[in-house]
CSV table of C-alpha atoms in Angstrom, one decimal:
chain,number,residue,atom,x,y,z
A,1281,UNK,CA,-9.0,-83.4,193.2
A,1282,UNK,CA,-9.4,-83.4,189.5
A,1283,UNK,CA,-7.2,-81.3,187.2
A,1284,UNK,CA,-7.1,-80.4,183.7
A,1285,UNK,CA,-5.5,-78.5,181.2
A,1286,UNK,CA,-6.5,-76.9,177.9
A,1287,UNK,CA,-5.1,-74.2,175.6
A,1288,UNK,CA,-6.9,-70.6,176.3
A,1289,UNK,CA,-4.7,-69.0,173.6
A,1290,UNK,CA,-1.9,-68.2,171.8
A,1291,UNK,CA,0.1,-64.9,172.2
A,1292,UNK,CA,1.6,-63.4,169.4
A,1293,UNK,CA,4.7,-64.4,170.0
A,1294,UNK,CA,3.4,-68.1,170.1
A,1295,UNK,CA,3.4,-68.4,173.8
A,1296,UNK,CA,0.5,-71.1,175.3
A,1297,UNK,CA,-1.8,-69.8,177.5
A,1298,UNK,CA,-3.4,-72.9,179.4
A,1299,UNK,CA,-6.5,-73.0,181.5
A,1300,UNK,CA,-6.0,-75.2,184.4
A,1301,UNK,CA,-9.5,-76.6,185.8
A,1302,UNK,CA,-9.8,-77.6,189.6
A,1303,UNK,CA,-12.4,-79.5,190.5
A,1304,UNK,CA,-13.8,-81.1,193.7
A,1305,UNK,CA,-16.5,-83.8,194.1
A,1306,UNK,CA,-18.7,-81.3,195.5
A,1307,UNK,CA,-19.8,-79.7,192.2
A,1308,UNK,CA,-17.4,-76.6,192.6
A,1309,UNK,CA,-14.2,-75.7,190.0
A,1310,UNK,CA,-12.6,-72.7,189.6
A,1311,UNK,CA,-10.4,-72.6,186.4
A,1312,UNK,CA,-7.2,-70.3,186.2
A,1313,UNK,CA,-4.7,-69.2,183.2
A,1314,UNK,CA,-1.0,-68.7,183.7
A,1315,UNK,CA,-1.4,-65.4,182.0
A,1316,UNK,CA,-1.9,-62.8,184.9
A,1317,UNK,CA,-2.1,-65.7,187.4
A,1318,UNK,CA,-5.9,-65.0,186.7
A,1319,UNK,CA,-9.2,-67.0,188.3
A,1320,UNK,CA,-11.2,-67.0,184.7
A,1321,UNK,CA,-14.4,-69.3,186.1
A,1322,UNK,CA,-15.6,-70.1,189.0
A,1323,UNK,CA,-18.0,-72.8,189.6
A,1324,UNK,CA,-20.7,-72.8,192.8
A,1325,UNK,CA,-23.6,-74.7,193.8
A,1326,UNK,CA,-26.8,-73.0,194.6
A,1327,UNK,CA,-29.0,-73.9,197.5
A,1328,UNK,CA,-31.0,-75.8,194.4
A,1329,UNK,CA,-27.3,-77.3,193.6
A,1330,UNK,CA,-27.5,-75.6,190.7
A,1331,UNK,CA,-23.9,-74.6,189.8
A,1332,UNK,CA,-23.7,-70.9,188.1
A,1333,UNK,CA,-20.4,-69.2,187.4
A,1334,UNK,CA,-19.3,-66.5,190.1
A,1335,UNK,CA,-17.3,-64.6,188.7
A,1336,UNK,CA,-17.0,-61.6,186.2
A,1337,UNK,CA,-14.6,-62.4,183.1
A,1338,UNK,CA,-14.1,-63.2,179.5
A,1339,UNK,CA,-13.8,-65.6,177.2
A,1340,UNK,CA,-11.2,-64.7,175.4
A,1341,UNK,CA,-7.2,-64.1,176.2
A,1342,UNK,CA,-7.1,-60.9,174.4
A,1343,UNK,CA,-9.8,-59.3,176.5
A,1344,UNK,CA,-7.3,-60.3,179.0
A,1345,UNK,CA,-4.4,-57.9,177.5
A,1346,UNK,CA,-6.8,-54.9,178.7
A,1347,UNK,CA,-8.9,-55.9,181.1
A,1348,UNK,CA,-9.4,-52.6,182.7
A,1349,UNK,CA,-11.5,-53.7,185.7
A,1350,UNK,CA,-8.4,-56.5,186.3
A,1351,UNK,CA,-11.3,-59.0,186.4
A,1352,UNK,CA,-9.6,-62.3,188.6
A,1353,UNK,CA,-6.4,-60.6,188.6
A,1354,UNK,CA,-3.2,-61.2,190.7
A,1355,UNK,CA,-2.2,-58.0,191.2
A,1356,UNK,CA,1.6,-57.1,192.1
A,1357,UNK,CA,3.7,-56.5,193.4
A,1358,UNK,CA,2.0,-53.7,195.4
A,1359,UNK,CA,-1.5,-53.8,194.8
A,1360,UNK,CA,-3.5,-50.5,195.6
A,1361,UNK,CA,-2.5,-46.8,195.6
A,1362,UNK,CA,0.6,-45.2,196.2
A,1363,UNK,CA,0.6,-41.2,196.7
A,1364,UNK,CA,2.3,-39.2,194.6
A,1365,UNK,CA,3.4,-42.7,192.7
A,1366,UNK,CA,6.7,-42.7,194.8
A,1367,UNK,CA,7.9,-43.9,198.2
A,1368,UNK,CA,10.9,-44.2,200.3
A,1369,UNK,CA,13.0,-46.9,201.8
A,1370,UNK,CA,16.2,-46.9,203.6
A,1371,UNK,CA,16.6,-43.4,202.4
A,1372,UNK,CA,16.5,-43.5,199.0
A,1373,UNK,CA,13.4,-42.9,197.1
A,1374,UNK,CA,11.9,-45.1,194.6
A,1375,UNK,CA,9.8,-43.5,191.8
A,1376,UNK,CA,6.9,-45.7,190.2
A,1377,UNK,CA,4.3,-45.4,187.4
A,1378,UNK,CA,2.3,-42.2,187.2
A,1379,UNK,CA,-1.1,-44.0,186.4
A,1380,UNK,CA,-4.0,-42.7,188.6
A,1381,UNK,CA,-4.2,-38.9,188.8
A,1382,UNK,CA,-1.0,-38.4,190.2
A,1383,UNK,CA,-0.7,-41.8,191.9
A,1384,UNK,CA,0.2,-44.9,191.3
A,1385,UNK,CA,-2.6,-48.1,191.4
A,1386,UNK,CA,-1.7,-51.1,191.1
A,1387,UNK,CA,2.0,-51.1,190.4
A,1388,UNK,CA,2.0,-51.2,186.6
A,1389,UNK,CA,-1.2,-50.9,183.7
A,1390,UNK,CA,1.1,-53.0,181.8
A,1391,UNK,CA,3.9,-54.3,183.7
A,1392,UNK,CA,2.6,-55.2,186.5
A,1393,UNK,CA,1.8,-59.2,187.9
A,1394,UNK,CA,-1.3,-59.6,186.1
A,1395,UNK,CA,-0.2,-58.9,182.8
A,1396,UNK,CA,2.5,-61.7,183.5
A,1397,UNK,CA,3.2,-64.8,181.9
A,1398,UNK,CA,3.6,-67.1,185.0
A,1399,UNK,CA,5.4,-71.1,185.1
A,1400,UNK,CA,2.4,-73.3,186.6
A,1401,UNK,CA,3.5,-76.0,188.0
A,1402,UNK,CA,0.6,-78.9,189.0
A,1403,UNK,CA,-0.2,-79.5,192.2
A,1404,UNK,CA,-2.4,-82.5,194.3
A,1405,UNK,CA,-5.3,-80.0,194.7
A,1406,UNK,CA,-4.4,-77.1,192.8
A,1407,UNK,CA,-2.1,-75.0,190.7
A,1408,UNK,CA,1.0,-73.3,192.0
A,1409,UNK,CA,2.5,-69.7,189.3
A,1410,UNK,CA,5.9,-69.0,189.5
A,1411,UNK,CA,7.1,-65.8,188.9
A,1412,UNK,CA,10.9,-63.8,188.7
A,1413,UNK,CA,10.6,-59.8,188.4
A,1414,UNK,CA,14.3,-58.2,188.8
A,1415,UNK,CA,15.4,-55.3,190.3
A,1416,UNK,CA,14.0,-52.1,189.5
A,1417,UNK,CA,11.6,-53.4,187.3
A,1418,UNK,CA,8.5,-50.9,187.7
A,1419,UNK,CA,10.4,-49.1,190.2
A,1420,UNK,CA,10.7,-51.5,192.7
A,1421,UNK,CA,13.9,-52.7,194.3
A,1422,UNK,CA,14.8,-56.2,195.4
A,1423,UNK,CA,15.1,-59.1,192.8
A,1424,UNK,CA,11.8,-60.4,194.0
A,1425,UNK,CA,10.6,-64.7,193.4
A,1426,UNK,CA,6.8,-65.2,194.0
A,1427,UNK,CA,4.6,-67.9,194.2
A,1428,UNK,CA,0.8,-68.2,194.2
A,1429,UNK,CA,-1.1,-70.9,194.3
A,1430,UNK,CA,-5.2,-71.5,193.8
A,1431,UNK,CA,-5.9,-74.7,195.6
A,1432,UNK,CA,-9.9,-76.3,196.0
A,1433,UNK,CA,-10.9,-78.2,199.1
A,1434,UNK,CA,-13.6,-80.6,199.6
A,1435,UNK,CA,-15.1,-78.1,201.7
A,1436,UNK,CA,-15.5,-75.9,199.0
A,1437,UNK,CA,-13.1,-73.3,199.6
A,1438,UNK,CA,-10.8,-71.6,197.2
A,1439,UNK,CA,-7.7,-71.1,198.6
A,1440,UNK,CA,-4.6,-68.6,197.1
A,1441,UNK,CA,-1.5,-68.8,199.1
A,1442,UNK,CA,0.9,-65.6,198.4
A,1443,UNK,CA,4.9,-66.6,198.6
A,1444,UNK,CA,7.5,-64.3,197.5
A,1445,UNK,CA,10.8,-63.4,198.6
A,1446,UNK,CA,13.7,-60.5,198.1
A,1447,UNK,CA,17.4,-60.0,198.3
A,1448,UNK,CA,16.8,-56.5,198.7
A,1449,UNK,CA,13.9,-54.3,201.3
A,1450,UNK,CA,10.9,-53.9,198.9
A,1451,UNK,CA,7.1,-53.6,199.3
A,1452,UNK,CA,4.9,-56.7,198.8
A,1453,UNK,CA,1.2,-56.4,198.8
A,1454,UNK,CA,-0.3,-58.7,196.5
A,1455,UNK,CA,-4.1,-59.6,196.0
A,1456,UNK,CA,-6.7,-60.7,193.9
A,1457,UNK,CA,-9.0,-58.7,192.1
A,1458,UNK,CA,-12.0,-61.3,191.3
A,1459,UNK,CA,-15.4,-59.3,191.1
A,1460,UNK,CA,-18.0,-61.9,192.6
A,1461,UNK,CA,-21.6,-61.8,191.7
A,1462,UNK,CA,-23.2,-64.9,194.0
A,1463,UNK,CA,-26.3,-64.6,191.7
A,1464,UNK,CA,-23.8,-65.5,188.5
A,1465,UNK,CA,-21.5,-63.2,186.5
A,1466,UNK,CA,-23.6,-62.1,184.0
A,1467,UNK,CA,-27.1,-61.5,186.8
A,1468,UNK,CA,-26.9,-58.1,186.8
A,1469,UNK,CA,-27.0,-55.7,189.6
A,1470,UNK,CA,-24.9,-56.9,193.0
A,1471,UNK,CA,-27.6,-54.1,195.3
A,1472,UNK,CA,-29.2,-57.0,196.9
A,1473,UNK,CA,-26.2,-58.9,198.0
A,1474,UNK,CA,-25.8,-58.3,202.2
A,1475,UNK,CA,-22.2,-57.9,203.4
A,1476,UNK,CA,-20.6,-58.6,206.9
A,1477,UNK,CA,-17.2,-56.6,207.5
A,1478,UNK,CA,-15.6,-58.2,211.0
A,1479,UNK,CA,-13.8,-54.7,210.9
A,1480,UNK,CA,-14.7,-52.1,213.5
A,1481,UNK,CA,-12.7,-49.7,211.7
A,1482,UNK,CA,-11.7,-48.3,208.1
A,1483,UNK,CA,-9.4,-45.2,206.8
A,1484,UNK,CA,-11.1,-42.7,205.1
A,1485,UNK,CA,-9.3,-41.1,201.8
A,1486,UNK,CA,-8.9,-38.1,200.4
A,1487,UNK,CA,-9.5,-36.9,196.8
A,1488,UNK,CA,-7.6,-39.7,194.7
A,1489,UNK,CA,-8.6,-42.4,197.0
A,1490,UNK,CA,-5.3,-41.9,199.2
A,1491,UNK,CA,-5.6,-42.4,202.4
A,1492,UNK,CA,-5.3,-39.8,205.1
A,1493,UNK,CA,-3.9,-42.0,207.6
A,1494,UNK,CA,-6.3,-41.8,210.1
A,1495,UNK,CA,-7.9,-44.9,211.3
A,1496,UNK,CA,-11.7,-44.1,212.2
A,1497,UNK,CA,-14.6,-46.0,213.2
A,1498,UNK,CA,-17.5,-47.1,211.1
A,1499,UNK,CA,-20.1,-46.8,214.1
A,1500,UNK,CA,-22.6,-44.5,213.0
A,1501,UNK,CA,-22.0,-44.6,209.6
A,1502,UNK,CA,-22.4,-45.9,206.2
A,1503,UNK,CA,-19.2,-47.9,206.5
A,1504,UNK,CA,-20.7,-50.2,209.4
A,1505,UNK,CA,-21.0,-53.8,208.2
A,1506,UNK,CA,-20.1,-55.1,211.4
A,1507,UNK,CA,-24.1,-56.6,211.2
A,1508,UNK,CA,-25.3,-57.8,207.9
A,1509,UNK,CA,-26.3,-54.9,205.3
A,1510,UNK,CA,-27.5,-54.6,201.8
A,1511,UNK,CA,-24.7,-52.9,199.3
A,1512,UNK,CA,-27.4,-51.2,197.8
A,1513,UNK,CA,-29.3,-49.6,201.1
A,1514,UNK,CA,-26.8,-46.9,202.3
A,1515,UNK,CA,-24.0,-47.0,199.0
A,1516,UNK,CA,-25.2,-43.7,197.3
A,1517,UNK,CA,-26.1,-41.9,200.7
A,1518,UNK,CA,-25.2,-38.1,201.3
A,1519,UNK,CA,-21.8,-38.8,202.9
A,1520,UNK,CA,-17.9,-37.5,202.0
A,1521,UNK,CA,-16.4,-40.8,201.5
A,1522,UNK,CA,-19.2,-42.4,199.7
A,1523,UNK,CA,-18.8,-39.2,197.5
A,1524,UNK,CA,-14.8,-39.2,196.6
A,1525,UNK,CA,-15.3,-43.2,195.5
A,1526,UNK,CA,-18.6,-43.0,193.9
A,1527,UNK,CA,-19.4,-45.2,196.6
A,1528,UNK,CA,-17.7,-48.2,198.8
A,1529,UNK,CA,-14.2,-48.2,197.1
A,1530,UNK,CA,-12.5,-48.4,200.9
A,1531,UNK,CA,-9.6,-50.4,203.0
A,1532,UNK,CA,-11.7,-51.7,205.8
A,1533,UNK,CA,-9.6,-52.5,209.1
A,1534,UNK,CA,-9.6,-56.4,210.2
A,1535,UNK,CA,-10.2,-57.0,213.9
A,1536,UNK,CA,-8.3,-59.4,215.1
A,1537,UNK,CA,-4.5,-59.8,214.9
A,1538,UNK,CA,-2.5,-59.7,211.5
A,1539,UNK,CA,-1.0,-62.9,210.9
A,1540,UNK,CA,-3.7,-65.0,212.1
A,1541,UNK,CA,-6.4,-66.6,210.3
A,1542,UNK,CA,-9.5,-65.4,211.2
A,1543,UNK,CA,-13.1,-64.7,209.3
A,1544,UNK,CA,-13.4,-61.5,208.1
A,1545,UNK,CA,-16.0,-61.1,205.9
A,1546,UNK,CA,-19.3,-62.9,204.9
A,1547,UNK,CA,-21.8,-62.3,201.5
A,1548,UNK,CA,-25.0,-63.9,201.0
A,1549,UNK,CA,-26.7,-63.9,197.4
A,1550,UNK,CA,-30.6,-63.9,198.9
A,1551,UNK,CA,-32.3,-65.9,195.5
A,1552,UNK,CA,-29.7,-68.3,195.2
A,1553,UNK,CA,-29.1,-68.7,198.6
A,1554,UNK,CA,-25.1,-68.6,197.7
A,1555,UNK,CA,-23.1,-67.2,201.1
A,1556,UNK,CA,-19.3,-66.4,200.3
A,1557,UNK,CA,-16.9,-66.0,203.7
A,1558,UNK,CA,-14.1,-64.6,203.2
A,1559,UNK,CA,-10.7,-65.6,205.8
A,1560,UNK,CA,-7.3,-64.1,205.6
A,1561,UNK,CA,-4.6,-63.4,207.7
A,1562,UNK,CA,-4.0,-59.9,206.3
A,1563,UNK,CA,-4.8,-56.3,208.5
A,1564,UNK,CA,-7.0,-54.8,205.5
A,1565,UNK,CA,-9.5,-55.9,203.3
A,1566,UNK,CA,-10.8,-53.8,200.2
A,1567,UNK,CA,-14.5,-53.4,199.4
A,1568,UNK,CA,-15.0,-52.3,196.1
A,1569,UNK,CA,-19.0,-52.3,194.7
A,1570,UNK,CA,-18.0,-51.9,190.9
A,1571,UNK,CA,-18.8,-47.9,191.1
A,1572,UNK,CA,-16.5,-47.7,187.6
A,1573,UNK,CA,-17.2,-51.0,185.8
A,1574,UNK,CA,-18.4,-49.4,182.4
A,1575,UNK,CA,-20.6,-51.4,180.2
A,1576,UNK,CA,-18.5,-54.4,178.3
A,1577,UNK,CA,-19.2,-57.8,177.1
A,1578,UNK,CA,-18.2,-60.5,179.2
A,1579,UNK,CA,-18.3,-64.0,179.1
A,1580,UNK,CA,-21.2,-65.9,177.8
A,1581,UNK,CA,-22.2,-62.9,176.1
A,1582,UNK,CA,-22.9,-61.3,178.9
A,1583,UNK,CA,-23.2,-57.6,179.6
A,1584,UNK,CA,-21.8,-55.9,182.5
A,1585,UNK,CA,-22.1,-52.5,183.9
A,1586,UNK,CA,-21.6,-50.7,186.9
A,1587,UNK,CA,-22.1,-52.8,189.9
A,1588,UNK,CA,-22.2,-56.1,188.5
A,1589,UNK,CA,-19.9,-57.7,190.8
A,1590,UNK,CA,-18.2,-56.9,194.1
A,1591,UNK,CA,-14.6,-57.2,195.6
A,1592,UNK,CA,-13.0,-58.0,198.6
A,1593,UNK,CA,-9.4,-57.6,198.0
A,1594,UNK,CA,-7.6,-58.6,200.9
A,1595,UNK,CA,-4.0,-56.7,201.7
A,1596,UNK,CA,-2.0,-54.3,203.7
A,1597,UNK,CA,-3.5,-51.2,203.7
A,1598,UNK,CA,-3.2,-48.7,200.8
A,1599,UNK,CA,-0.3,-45.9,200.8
A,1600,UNK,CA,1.2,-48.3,203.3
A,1601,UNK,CA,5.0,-47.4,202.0
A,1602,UNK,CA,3.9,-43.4,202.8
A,1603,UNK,CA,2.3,-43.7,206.2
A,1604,UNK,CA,4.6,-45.5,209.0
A,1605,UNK,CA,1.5,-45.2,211.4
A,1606,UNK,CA,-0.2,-48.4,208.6
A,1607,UNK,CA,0.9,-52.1,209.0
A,1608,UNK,CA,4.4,-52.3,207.1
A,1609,UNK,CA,4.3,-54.3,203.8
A,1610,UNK,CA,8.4,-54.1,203.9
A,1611,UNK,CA,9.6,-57.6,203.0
A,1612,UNK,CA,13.2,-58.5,202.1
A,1613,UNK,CA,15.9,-61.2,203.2
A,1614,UNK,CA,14.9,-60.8,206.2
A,1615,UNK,CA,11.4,-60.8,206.0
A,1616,UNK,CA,9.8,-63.4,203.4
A,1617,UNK,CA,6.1,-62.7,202.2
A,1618,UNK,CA,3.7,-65.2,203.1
A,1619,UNK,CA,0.3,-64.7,203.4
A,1620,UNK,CA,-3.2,-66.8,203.1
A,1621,UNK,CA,-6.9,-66.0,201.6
A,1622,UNK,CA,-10.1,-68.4,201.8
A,1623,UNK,CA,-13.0,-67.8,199.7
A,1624,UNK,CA,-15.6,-70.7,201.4
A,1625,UNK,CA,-18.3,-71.2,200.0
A,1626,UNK,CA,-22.1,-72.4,201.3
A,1627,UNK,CA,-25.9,-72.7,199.9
């Protein structure tokens, strides 16, 4: 695998920011920063083997110190909503950052992972960022290490292994927020992309986008994607939860068995012929159509707006800590976090 590095930036304090480019022999790269542990660029042949950039960005690393829409984000520690932006372990309660309504999303607007200067240490196929957050910081306990590391195959797959551990019971529920566009990041509209979900299941929300802990079934409704749909056939139909999200914005329930690696998701990009699948070993995936992108300017000079690229944002499911009936995201001594996402891609 070829590697490089370049400067991306300078922070004001005169910190480097370096771009690490991963390449394989396949005509794929994806290139990452060690600020935010953030996928910048990546790199995909079409079925032309025309390579086009995949994913929504910038060019700059002061875009970077808003970024809003957490565009290739590694989001942590918890990513997702938290009710009432406080939960409780082992009796004591832990209070977090009031930053969505009354809720907390994910962990910290300017704390959190992806506003982080990470170590990157060089790997044979990839990069690995190395993290330390101490106790209490954002209002989570445990003096936490974490790990994650992009790594490119020859079969063109991007791979992000999640590491972290604890001395102390915390919640761990990292992910990354890359908005794809198969078409390229700056093609417009993602409506004609078609999505498989391998999940038979989902839980619906309540106003805030917190979940109200039931786990219901998407047969019969515009949340089946258990056969290949278009995002834009069903997304703005007469229906409560497309309503409260301004469409799909929703934890989607994996089949299969947590902790095993299994394919859970497929997109396919119709004019390119690009096809994304998608395999984790998490319970939850999140599948978020870009219903509050605003208009910016991205890389390339490129505009986006509402719907320009898509996420699936794998994880525990959200409001996890509040709802013992959900898949625990407790890690500590006892429990170390590891955990496995594959973004494969074809033409």
């Amino acid at each position: 695998m070829k590697i490089s590095k370049t400067i991306f930036g300078v922070m004001e304090d005169g910190t480097q920011i370096f771009l690490y480019s991963i390449e394989n022999s396949k005509g794929m790269k994806a290139q990452v920063i060690n600020y935010g542990a953030i996928l910048v660029r990546l790199y995909v042949p079409d079925k032309n083997g025309k390579t086009e950039d995949v994913a929504l960005g910038y060019d700059r690393l002061d875009s970077y110190y808003v970024n809003g829409a957490n565009f290739g984000a590694t989001i942590g520690p918890n990513a997702n909503r938290i009710a009432c932006a406080a939960f409780s372990l082992d009796g004591i309660t832990y209070h977090l950052d009031v930053n969505d309504g009354e809720n907390n999303l994910h962990s910290h607007a300017d704390l959190g992972f992806h506003k982080k200067v990470w170590n990157a240490v060089e790997e044979e196929d990839g990069i690995t960022f190395r993290l330390e957050c101490p106790d209490g910081e954002m209002g989570f306990p445990g003096n936490k290490k974490v790990w994650v590391t992009y790594a490119l195959t020859e079969e063109n797959e991007l791979k992000i292994h999640y590491h972290a551990t604890s001395d102390k019971p915390t919640i761990i529920n990292m992910t990354n927020h890359t908005y794809f566009n198969l078409a390229g990041h700056g093609a417009g509209s993602i409506a004609d992309h078609v999505v498989t979900l391998y999940a038979s299941h989902y839980t619906p929300v309540r106003a805030g986008a917190i979940p109200t802990g039931e786990v219901a079934p998407v047969a019969g409704t515009p949340m089946d994607f258990t056969s290949p749909k278009r995002i834009g056939d069903r997304i703005d139909n007469d229906f409560e939860q497309l309503k409260l999200c301004g469409g799909y914005d929703h934890n989607w329930v994996l089949d299969g068995e947590e902790g095993r690696m299994r394919h859970i998701a497929t997109v396919e990009e119709p004019v390119s012929g690009r096809i994304m699948k998608v395999f984790t070993d998490l319970p939850g995936v999140q599948f978020y159509a870009g219903n509050f992108q605003t208009e910016e300017t991205g890389k390339d000079g490129a505009v986006y707006h509402k719907r320009t690229g898509l996420c699936l944002e794998t994880q525990y499911y959200p409001d996890t800590p509040n709802k013992p009936q959900f898949p625990s995201a407790v890690f500590g001594p006892e429990r170390e976090y590891d955990t496995t996402t594959v973004y494969q891609f074809e033409a």
